[in-house]
CSV table of C-alpha atoms and ligand atoms in Angstrom, one decimal:
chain,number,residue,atom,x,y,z
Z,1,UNK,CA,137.9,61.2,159.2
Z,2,UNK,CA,135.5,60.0,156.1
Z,3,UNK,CA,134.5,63.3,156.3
Z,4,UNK,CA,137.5,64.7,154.4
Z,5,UNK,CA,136.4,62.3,151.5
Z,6,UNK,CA,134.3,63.2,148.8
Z,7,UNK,CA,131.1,61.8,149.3
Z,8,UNK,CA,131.2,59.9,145.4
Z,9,UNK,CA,130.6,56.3,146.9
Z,10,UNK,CA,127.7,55.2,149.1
Z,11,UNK,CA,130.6,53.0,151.1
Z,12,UNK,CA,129.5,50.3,153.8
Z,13,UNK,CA,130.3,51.0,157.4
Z,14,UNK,CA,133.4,48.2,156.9
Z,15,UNK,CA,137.4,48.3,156.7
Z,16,UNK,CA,139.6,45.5,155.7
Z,17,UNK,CA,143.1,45.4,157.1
Z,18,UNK,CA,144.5,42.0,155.5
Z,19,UNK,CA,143.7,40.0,153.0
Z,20,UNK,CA,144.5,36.3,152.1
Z,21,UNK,CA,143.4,34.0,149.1
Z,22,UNK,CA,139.7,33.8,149.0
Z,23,UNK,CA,139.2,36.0,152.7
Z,24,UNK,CA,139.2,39.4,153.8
Z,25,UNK,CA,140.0,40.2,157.3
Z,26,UNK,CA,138.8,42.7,159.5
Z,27,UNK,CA,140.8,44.7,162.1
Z,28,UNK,CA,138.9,42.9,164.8
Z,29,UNK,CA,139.9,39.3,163.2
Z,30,UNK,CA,136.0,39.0,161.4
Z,31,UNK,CA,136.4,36.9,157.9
Z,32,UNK,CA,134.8,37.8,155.0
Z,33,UNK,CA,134.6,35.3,151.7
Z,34,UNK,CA,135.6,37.9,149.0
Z,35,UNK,CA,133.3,37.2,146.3
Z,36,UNK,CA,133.8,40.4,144.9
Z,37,UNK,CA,137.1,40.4,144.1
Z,38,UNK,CA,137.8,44.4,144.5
Z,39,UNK,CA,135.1,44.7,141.6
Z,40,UNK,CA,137.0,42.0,139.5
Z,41,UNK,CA,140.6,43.0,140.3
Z,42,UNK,CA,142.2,40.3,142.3
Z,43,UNK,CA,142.5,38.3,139.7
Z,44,UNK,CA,145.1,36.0,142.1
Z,45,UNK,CA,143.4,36.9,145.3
Z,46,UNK,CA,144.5,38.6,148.0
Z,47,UNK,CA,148.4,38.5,149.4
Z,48,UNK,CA,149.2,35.5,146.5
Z,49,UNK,CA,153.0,34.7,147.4
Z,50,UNK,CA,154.7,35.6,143.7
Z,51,UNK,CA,152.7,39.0,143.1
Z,52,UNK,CA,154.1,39.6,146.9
Z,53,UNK,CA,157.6,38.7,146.2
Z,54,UNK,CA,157.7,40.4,142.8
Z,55,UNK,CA,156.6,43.7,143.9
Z,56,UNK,CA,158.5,43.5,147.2
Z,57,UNK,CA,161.9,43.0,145.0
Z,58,UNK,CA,161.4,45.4,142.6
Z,59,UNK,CA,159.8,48.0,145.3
Z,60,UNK,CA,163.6,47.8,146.9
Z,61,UNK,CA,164.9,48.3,143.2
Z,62,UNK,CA,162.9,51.1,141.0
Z,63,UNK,CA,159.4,52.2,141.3
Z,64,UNK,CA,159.4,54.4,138.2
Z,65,UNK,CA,161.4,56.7,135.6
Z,66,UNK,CA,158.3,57.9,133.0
Z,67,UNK,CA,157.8,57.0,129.8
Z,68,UNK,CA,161.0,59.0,128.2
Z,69,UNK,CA,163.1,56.1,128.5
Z,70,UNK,CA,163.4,52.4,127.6
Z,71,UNK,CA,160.8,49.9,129.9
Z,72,UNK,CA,162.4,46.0,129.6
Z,73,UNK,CA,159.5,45.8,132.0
Z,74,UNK,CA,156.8,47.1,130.1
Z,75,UNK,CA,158.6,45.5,127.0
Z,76,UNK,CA,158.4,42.2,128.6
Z,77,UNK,CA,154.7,42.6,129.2
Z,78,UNK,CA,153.9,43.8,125.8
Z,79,UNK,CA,155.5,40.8,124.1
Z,80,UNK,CA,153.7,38.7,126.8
Z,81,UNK,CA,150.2,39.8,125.9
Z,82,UNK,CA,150.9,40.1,122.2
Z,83,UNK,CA,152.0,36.7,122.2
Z,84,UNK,CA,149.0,35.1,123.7
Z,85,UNK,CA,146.4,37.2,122.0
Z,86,UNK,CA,145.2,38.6,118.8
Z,87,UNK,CA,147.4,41.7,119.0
Z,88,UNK,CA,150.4,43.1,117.7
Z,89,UNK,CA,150.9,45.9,119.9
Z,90,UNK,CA,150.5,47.6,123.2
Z,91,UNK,CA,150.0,50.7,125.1
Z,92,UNK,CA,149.7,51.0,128.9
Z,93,UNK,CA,147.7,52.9,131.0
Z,94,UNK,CA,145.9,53.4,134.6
Z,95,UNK,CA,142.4,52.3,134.1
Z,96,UNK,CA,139.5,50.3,132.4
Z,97,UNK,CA,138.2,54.4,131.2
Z,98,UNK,CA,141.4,55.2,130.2
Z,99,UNK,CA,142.2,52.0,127.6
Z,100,UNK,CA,139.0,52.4,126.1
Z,101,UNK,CA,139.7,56.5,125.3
Z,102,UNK,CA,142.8,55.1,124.2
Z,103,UNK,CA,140.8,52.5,122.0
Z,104,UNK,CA,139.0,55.1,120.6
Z,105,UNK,CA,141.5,57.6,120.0
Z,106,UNK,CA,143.1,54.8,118.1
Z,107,UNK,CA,140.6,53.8,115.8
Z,108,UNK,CA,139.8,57.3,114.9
Z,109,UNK,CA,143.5,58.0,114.4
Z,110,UNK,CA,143.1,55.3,112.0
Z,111,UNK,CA,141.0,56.7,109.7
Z,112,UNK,CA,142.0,60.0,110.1
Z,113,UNK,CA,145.6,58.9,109.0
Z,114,UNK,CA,143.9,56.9,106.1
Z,115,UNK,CA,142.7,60.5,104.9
Z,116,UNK,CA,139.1,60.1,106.3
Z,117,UNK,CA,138.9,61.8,109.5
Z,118,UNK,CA,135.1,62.0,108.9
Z,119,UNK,CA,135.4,58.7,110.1
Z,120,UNK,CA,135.0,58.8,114.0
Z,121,UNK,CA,131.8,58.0,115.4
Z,122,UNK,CA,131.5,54.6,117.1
Z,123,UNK,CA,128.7,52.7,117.6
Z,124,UNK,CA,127.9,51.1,121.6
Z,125,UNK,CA,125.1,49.2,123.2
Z,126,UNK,CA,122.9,49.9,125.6
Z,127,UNK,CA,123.5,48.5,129.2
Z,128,UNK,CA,127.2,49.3,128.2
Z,129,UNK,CA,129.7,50.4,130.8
Z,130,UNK,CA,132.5,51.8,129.3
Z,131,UNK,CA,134.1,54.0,132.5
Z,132,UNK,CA,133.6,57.8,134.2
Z,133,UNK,CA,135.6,59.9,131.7
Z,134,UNK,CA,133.7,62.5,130.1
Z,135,UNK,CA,133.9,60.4,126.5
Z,136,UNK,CA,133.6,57.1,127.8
Z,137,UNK,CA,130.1,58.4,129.8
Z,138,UNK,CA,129.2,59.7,125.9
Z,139,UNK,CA,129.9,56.0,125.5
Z,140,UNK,CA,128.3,54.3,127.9
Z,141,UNK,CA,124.9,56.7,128.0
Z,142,UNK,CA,123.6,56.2,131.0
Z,143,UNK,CA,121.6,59.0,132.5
Z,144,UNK,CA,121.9,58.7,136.0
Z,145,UNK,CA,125.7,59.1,135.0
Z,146,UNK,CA,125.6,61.6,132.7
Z,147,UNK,CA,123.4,64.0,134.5
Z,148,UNK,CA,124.8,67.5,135.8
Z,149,UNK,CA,128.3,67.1,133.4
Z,150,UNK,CA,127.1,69.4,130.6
Z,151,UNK,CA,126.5,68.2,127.1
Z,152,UNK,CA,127.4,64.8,125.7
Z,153,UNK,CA,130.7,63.8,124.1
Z,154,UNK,CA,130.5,64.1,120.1
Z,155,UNK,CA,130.6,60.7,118.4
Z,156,UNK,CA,128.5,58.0,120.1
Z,157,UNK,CA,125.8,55.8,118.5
Z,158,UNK,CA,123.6,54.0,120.9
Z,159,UNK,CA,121.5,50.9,119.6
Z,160,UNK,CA,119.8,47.7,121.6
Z,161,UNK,CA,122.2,44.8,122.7
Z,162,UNK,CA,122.5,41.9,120.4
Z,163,UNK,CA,120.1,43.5,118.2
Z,164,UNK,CA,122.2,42.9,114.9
Z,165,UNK,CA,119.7,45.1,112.6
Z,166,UNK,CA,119.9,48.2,114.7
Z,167,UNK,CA,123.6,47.9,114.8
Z,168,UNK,CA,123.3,47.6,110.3
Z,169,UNK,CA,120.9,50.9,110.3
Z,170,UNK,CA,123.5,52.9,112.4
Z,171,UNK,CA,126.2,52.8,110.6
Z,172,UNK,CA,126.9,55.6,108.0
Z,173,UNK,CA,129.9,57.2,106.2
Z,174,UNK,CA,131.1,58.4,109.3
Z,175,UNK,CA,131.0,55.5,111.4
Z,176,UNK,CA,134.5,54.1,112.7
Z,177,UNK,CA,134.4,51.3,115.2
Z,178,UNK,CA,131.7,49.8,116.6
Z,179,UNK,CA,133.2,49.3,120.8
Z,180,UNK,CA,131.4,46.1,122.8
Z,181,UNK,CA,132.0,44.2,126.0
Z,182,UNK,CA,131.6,40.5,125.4
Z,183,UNK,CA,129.3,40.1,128.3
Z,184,UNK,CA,128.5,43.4,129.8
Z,185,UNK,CA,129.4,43.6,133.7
Z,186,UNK,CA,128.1,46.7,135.3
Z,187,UNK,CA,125.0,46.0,132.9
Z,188,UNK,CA,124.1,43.4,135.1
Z,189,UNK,CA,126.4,40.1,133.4
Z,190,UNK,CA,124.3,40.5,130.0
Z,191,UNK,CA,126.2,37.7,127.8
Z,192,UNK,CA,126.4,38.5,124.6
Z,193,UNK,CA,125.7,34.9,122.5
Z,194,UNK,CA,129.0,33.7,120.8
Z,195,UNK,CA,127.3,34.0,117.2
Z,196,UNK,CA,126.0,38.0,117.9
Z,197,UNK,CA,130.1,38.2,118.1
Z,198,UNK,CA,130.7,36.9,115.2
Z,199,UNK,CA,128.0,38.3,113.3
Z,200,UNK,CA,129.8,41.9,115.0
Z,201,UNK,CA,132.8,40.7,113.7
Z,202,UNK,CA,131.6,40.2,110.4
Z,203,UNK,CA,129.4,43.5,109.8
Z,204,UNK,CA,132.5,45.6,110.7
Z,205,UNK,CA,134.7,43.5,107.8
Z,206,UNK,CA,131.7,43.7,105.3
Z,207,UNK,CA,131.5,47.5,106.3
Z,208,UNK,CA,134.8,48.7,106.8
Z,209,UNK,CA,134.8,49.6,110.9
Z,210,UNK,CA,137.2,48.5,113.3
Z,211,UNK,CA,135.7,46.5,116.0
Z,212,UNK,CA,136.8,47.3,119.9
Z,213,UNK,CA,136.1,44.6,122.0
Z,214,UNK,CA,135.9,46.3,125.7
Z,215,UNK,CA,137.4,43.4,127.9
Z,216,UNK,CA,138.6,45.6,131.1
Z,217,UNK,CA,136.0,43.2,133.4
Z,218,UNK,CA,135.6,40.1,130.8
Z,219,UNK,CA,139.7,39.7,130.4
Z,220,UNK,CA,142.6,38.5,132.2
Z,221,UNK,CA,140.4,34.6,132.2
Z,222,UNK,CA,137.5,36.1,134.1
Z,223,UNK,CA,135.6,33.7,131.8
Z,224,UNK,CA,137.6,30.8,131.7
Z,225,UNK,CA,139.6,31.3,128.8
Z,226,UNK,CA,142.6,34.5,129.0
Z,227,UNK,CA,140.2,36.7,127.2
Z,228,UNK,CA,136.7,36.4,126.3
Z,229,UNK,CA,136.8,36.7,122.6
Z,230,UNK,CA,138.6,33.4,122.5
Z,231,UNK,CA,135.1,31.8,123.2
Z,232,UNK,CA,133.6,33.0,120.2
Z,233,UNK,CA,136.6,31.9,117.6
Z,234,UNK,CA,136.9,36.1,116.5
Z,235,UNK,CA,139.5,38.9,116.9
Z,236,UNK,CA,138.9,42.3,117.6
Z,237,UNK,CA,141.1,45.5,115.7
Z,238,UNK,CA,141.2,46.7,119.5
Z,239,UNK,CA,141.1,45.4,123.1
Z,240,UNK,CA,141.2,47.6,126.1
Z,241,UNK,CA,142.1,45.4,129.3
Z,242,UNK,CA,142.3,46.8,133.2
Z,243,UNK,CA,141.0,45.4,136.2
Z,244,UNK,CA,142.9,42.0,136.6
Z,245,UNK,CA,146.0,42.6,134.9
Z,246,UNK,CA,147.5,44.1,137.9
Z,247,UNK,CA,145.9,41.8,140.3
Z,248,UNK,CA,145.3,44.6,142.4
Z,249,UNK,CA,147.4,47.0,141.2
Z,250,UNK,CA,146.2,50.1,138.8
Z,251,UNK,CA,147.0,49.4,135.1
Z,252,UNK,CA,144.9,49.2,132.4
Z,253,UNK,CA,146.2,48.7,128.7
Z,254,UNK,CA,145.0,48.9,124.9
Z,255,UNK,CA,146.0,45.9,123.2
Z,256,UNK,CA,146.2,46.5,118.9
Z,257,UNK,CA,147.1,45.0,115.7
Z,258,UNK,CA,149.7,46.8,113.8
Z,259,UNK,CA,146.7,47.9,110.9
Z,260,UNK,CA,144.5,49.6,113.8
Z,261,UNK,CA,147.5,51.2,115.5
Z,262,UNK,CA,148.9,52.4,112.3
Z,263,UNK,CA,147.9,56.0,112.7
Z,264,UNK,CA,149.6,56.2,115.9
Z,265,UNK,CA,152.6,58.1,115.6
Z,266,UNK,CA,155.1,59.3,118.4
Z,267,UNK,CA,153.2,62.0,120.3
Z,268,UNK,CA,150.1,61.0,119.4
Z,269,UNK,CA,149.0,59.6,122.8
Z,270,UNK,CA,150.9,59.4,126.2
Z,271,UNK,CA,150.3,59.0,130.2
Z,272,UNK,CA,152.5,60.0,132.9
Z,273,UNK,CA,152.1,57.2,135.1
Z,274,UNK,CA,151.3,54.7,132.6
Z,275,UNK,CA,153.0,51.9,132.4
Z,276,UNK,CA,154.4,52.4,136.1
Z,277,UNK,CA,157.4,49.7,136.9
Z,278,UNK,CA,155.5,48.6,139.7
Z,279,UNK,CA,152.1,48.1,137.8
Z,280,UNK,CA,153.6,46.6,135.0
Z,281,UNK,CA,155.5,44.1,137.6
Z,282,UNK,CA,152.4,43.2,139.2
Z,283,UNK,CA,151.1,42.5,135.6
Z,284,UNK,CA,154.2,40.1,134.3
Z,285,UNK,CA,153.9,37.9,137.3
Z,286,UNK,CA,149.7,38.0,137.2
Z,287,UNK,CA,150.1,37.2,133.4
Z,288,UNK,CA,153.6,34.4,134.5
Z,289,UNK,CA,151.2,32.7,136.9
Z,290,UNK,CA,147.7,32.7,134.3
Z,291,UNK,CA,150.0,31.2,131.7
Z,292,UNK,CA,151.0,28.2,133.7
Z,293,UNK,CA,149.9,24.8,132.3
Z,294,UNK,CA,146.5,23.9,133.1
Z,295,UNK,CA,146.0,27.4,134.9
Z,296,UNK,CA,142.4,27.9,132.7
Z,297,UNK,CA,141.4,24.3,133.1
Z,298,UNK,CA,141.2,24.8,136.8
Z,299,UNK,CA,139.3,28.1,136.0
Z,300,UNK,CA,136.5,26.5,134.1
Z,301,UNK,CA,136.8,23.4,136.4
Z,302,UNK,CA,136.0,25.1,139.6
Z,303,UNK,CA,133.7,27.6,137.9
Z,304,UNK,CA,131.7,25.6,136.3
Z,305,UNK,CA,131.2,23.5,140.0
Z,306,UNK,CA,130.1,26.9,141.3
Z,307,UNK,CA,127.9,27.7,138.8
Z,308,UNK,CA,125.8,24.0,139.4
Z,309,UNK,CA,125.8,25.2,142.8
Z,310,UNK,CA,124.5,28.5,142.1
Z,311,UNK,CA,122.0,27.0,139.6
Z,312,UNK,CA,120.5,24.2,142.5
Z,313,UNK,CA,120.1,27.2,145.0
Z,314,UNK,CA,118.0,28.9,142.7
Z,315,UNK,CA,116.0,25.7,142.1
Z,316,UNK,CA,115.6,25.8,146.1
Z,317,UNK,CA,114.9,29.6,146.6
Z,318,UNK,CA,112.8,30.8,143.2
Z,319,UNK,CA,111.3,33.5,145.1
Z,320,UNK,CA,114.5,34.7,145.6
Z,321,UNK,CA,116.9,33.7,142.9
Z,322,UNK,CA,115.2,34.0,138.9
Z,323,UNK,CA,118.7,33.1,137.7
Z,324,UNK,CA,121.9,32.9,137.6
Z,325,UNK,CA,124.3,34.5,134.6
Z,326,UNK,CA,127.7,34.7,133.2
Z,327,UNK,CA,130.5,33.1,132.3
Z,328,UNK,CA,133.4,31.3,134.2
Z,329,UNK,CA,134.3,33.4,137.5
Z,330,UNK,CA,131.9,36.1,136.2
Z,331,UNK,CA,128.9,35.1,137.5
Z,332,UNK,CA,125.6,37.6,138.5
Z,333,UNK,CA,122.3,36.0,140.6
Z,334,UNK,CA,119.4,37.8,139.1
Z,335,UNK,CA,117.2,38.6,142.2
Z,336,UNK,CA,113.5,38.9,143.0
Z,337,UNK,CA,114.1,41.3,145.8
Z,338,UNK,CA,116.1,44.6,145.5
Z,339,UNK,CA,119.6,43.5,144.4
Z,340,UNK,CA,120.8,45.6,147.6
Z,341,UNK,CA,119.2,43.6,150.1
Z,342,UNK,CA,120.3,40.3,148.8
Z,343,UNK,CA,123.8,41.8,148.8
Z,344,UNK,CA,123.3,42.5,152.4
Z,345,UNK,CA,121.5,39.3,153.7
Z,346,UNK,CA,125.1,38.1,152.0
Z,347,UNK,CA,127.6,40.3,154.0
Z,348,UNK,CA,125.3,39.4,156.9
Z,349,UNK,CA,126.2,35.9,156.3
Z,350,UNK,CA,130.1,37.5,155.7
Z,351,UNK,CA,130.1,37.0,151.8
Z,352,UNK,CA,131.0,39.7,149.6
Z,353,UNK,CA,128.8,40.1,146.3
Z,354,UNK,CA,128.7,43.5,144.0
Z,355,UNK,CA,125.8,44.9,142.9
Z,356,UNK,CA,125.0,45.5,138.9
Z,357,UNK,CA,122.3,46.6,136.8
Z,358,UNK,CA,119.3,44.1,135.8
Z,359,UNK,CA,118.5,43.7,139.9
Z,360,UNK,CA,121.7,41.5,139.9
Z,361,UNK,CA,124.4,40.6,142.1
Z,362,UNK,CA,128.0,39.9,140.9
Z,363,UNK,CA,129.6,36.7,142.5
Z,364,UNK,CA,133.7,37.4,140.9
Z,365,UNK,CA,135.5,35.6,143.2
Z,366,UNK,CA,139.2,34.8,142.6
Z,367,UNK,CA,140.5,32.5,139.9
Z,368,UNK,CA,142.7,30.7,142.4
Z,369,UNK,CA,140.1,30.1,144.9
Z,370,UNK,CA,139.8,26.3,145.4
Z,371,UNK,CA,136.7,24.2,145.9
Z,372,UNK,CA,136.6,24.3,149.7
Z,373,UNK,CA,136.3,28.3,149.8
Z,374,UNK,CA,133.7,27.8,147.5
Z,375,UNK,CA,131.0,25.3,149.0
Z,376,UNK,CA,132.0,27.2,152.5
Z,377,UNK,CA,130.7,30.0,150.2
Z,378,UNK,CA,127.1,27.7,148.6
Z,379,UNK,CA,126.9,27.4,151.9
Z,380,UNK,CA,126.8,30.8,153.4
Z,381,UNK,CA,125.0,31.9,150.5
Z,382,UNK,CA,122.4,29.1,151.7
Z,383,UNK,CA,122.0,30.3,154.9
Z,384,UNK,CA,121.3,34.0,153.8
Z,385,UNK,CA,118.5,32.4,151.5
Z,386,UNK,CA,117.3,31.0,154.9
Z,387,UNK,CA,117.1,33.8,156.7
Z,388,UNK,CA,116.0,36.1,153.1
Z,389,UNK,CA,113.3,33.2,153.3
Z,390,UNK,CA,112.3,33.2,156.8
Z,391,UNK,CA,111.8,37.2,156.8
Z,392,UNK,CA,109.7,36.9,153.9
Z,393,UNK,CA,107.3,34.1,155.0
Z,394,UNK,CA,106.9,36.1,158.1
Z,395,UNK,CA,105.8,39.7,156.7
Z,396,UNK,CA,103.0,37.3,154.8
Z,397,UNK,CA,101.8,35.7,157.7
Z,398,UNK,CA,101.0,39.2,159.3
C,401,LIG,N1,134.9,49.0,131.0
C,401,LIG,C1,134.3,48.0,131.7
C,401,LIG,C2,133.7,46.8,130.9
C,401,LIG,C3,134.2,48.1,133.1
C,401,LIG,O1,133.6,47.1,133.7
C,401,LIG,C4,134.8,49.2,133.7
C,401,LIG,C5,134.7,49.3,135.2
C,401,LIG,O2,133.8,48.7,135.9
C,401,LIG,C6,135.4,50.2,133.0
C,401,LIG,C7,135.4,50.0,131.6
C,401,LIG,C8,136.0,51.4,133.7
C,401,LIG,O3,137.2,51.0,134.3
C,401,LIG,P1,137.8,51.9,135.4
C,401,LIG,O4,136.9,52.0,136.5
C,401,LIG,O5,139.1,51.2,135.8
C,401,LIG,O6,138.1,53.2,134.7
């Protein structure tokens, strides 16, 4: 059967056919400890009981009518989001690489309406990861993407992360935005220090730019907080936001203050699917259940337990762990062996991890897991330290 697929993903010999809370479950009743998270995406886990019973009553009721008519359900989203962030407005879409061509189209839009359309270029950092459209790999820059698709997207500026002089000598008359993710997550969970933010924040007031802050993996309280900028005290012009919003279900949106959106006009921008009923449902009760009292607390409560955890095995296993990274529920084990074995020894041991640049692996589990799924998780990731251990003492002896 796979061989109808394309062959784009290298994808493991393993099928799910349920999920619930923190776990995974095969066909044949194994358990897996999603740590993964569907690549940061089930923000609520797997099967939570409201995203169920929202979707379920509105799948009997409408599942979409375009974007030609009045949404009360993307409306109520909108207000939602704008309420309980930085922005004033908001567009939907169906991915992470779809907000951030939004993003960009919007800030150039900006300046093009302010009668400087010279104005477009935007600067991004290396290690970035801004998505698989043919501007966003402009964007991102990395070769091994890029290769084989032709020439590069127009309007790109690449310069060294957190490396605040670089980011002063690119900018020119034509420079636009500069477009960053707050700690970068394909990178490899590179954080980006709360005052390189600011100072970000402050080079695009002192130099007229709009500044994009790329939140599609750091958002929806991946971190700890609803979105990442929040740590640093700053607001961005621009937000793009995916992944979690849906809990599972595509959407991705560009958040906007009423200044950086001014340019954009009826007809300006659009999606077919965007915005989908059912998308945007999964979003209002993902967003109704983050905005419950005390919903972040437990976040950073339970993350920051996980972490300590983290942070003792890779006191126990050096040879094996040189760190661990990131933020909240985004978390990355920087690994002295290939990244892709340590993933394995992990699914051996029936923990799910993602792999990322930097020789790292991504540890995103759910923001609802409790404690108990997570030292059964320590533990398992114990065990393939063990065994990592074990194999490794034994090739010296030889
Ligand atoms: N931006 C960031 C920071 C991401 O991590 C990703 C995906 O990993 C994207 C954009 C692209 O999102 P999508 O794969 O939904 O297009």
């Amino acid at each position: 059967m796979s061989e109808a697929l394309m062959s784009t993903y290298a994808r493991q010999d393993l099928a799910f056919e349920r999920g619930e809370g923190s776990y995974l479950y095969t066909a044949d009743g194994r358990r897996y400890l999603d740590f993964g998270s569907g690549i940061a995406v089930t923000a609520l886990g797997h099967s939570h009981p409201r995203l169920v019973k929202a979707l379920q009553e509105q799948a009997a009721r409408l599942w979409h009518v375009s974007n030609l008519y009045k949404s009360p359900e993307q409306e109520e989203l909108a207000a939602k989001l704008v309420a309980h962030s930085f922005a004033d407005k908001a567009f939907f879409c169906n991915s992470g690489g779809e907000a951030n061509e939004g993003a960009v189209k919007i800030a150039r839009k900006y300046w093009a309406a302010k009668g400087k359309p010279e104005k477009y270029r935007v600067i991004t950092f290396d290690g970035a990861f801004h998505g698989r459209t043919l501007a966003m790999l402009s964007a991102t820059n990395n070769k091994k993407y890029l290769e084989g698709f032709g020439p590069k997207v127009e309007g790109f500026d690449h310069v060294p992360l957190n490396d605040l002089k670089a980011v002063k000598a690119a900018i020119t008359p034509e420079t636009a935005a500069i477009m960053v993710e707050p700690i970068q997550g394909e990178g490899g969970i590179r954080v980006v220090p709360t005052d390189v933010l600011r100072a970000l924040r402050q080079i695009c007031d002192e130099n007229d730019l709009l500044l994009i802050l790329d939140e599609v993996q750091t958002g929806m309280g991946r971190t700890g907080k609803l979105f990442a900028y929040e740590w640093a005290d700053i607001e961005p012009d621009i937000m793009s936001l995916a992944k979690g919003l849906g809990g599972g279900m595509p959407i991705g949106a560009v958040l906007a203050t009423d200044e950086a959106c001014s340019g954009m006009a009826p007809g300006t921008h659009g999606t077919t699917f965007g915005g989908n009923i059912l998308a945007v449902t999964a979003a209002n009760a993902v967003l109704d259940v983050m905005l419950e009292p005390g919903f972040f607390d437990g976040v950073q409560r339970r993350s920051s337990y996980f972490r300590q955890q983290l942070a003792m095995l890779s006191d126990r296993y050096p040879d094996l762990i040189e760190e661990v990274r990131g933020q909240g529920f985004l978390l990355a084990l920087k690994t002295r062996i290939p990244n892709g074995d340590f993933q394995a020894a992990l699914r051996d041991e029936h923990v799910l991890g993602v792999t990322a640049g930097d020789n790292t692996v991504r540890l995103m589990p759910a923001l609802t897991i409790p404690e108990k799924d997570l030292a059964e998780g320590i533990s398992r990731i114990e065990a393939a330290c063990r065994r990592l251990q074990g194999q490794m003492q034994a090739e010296a002896a030889k």
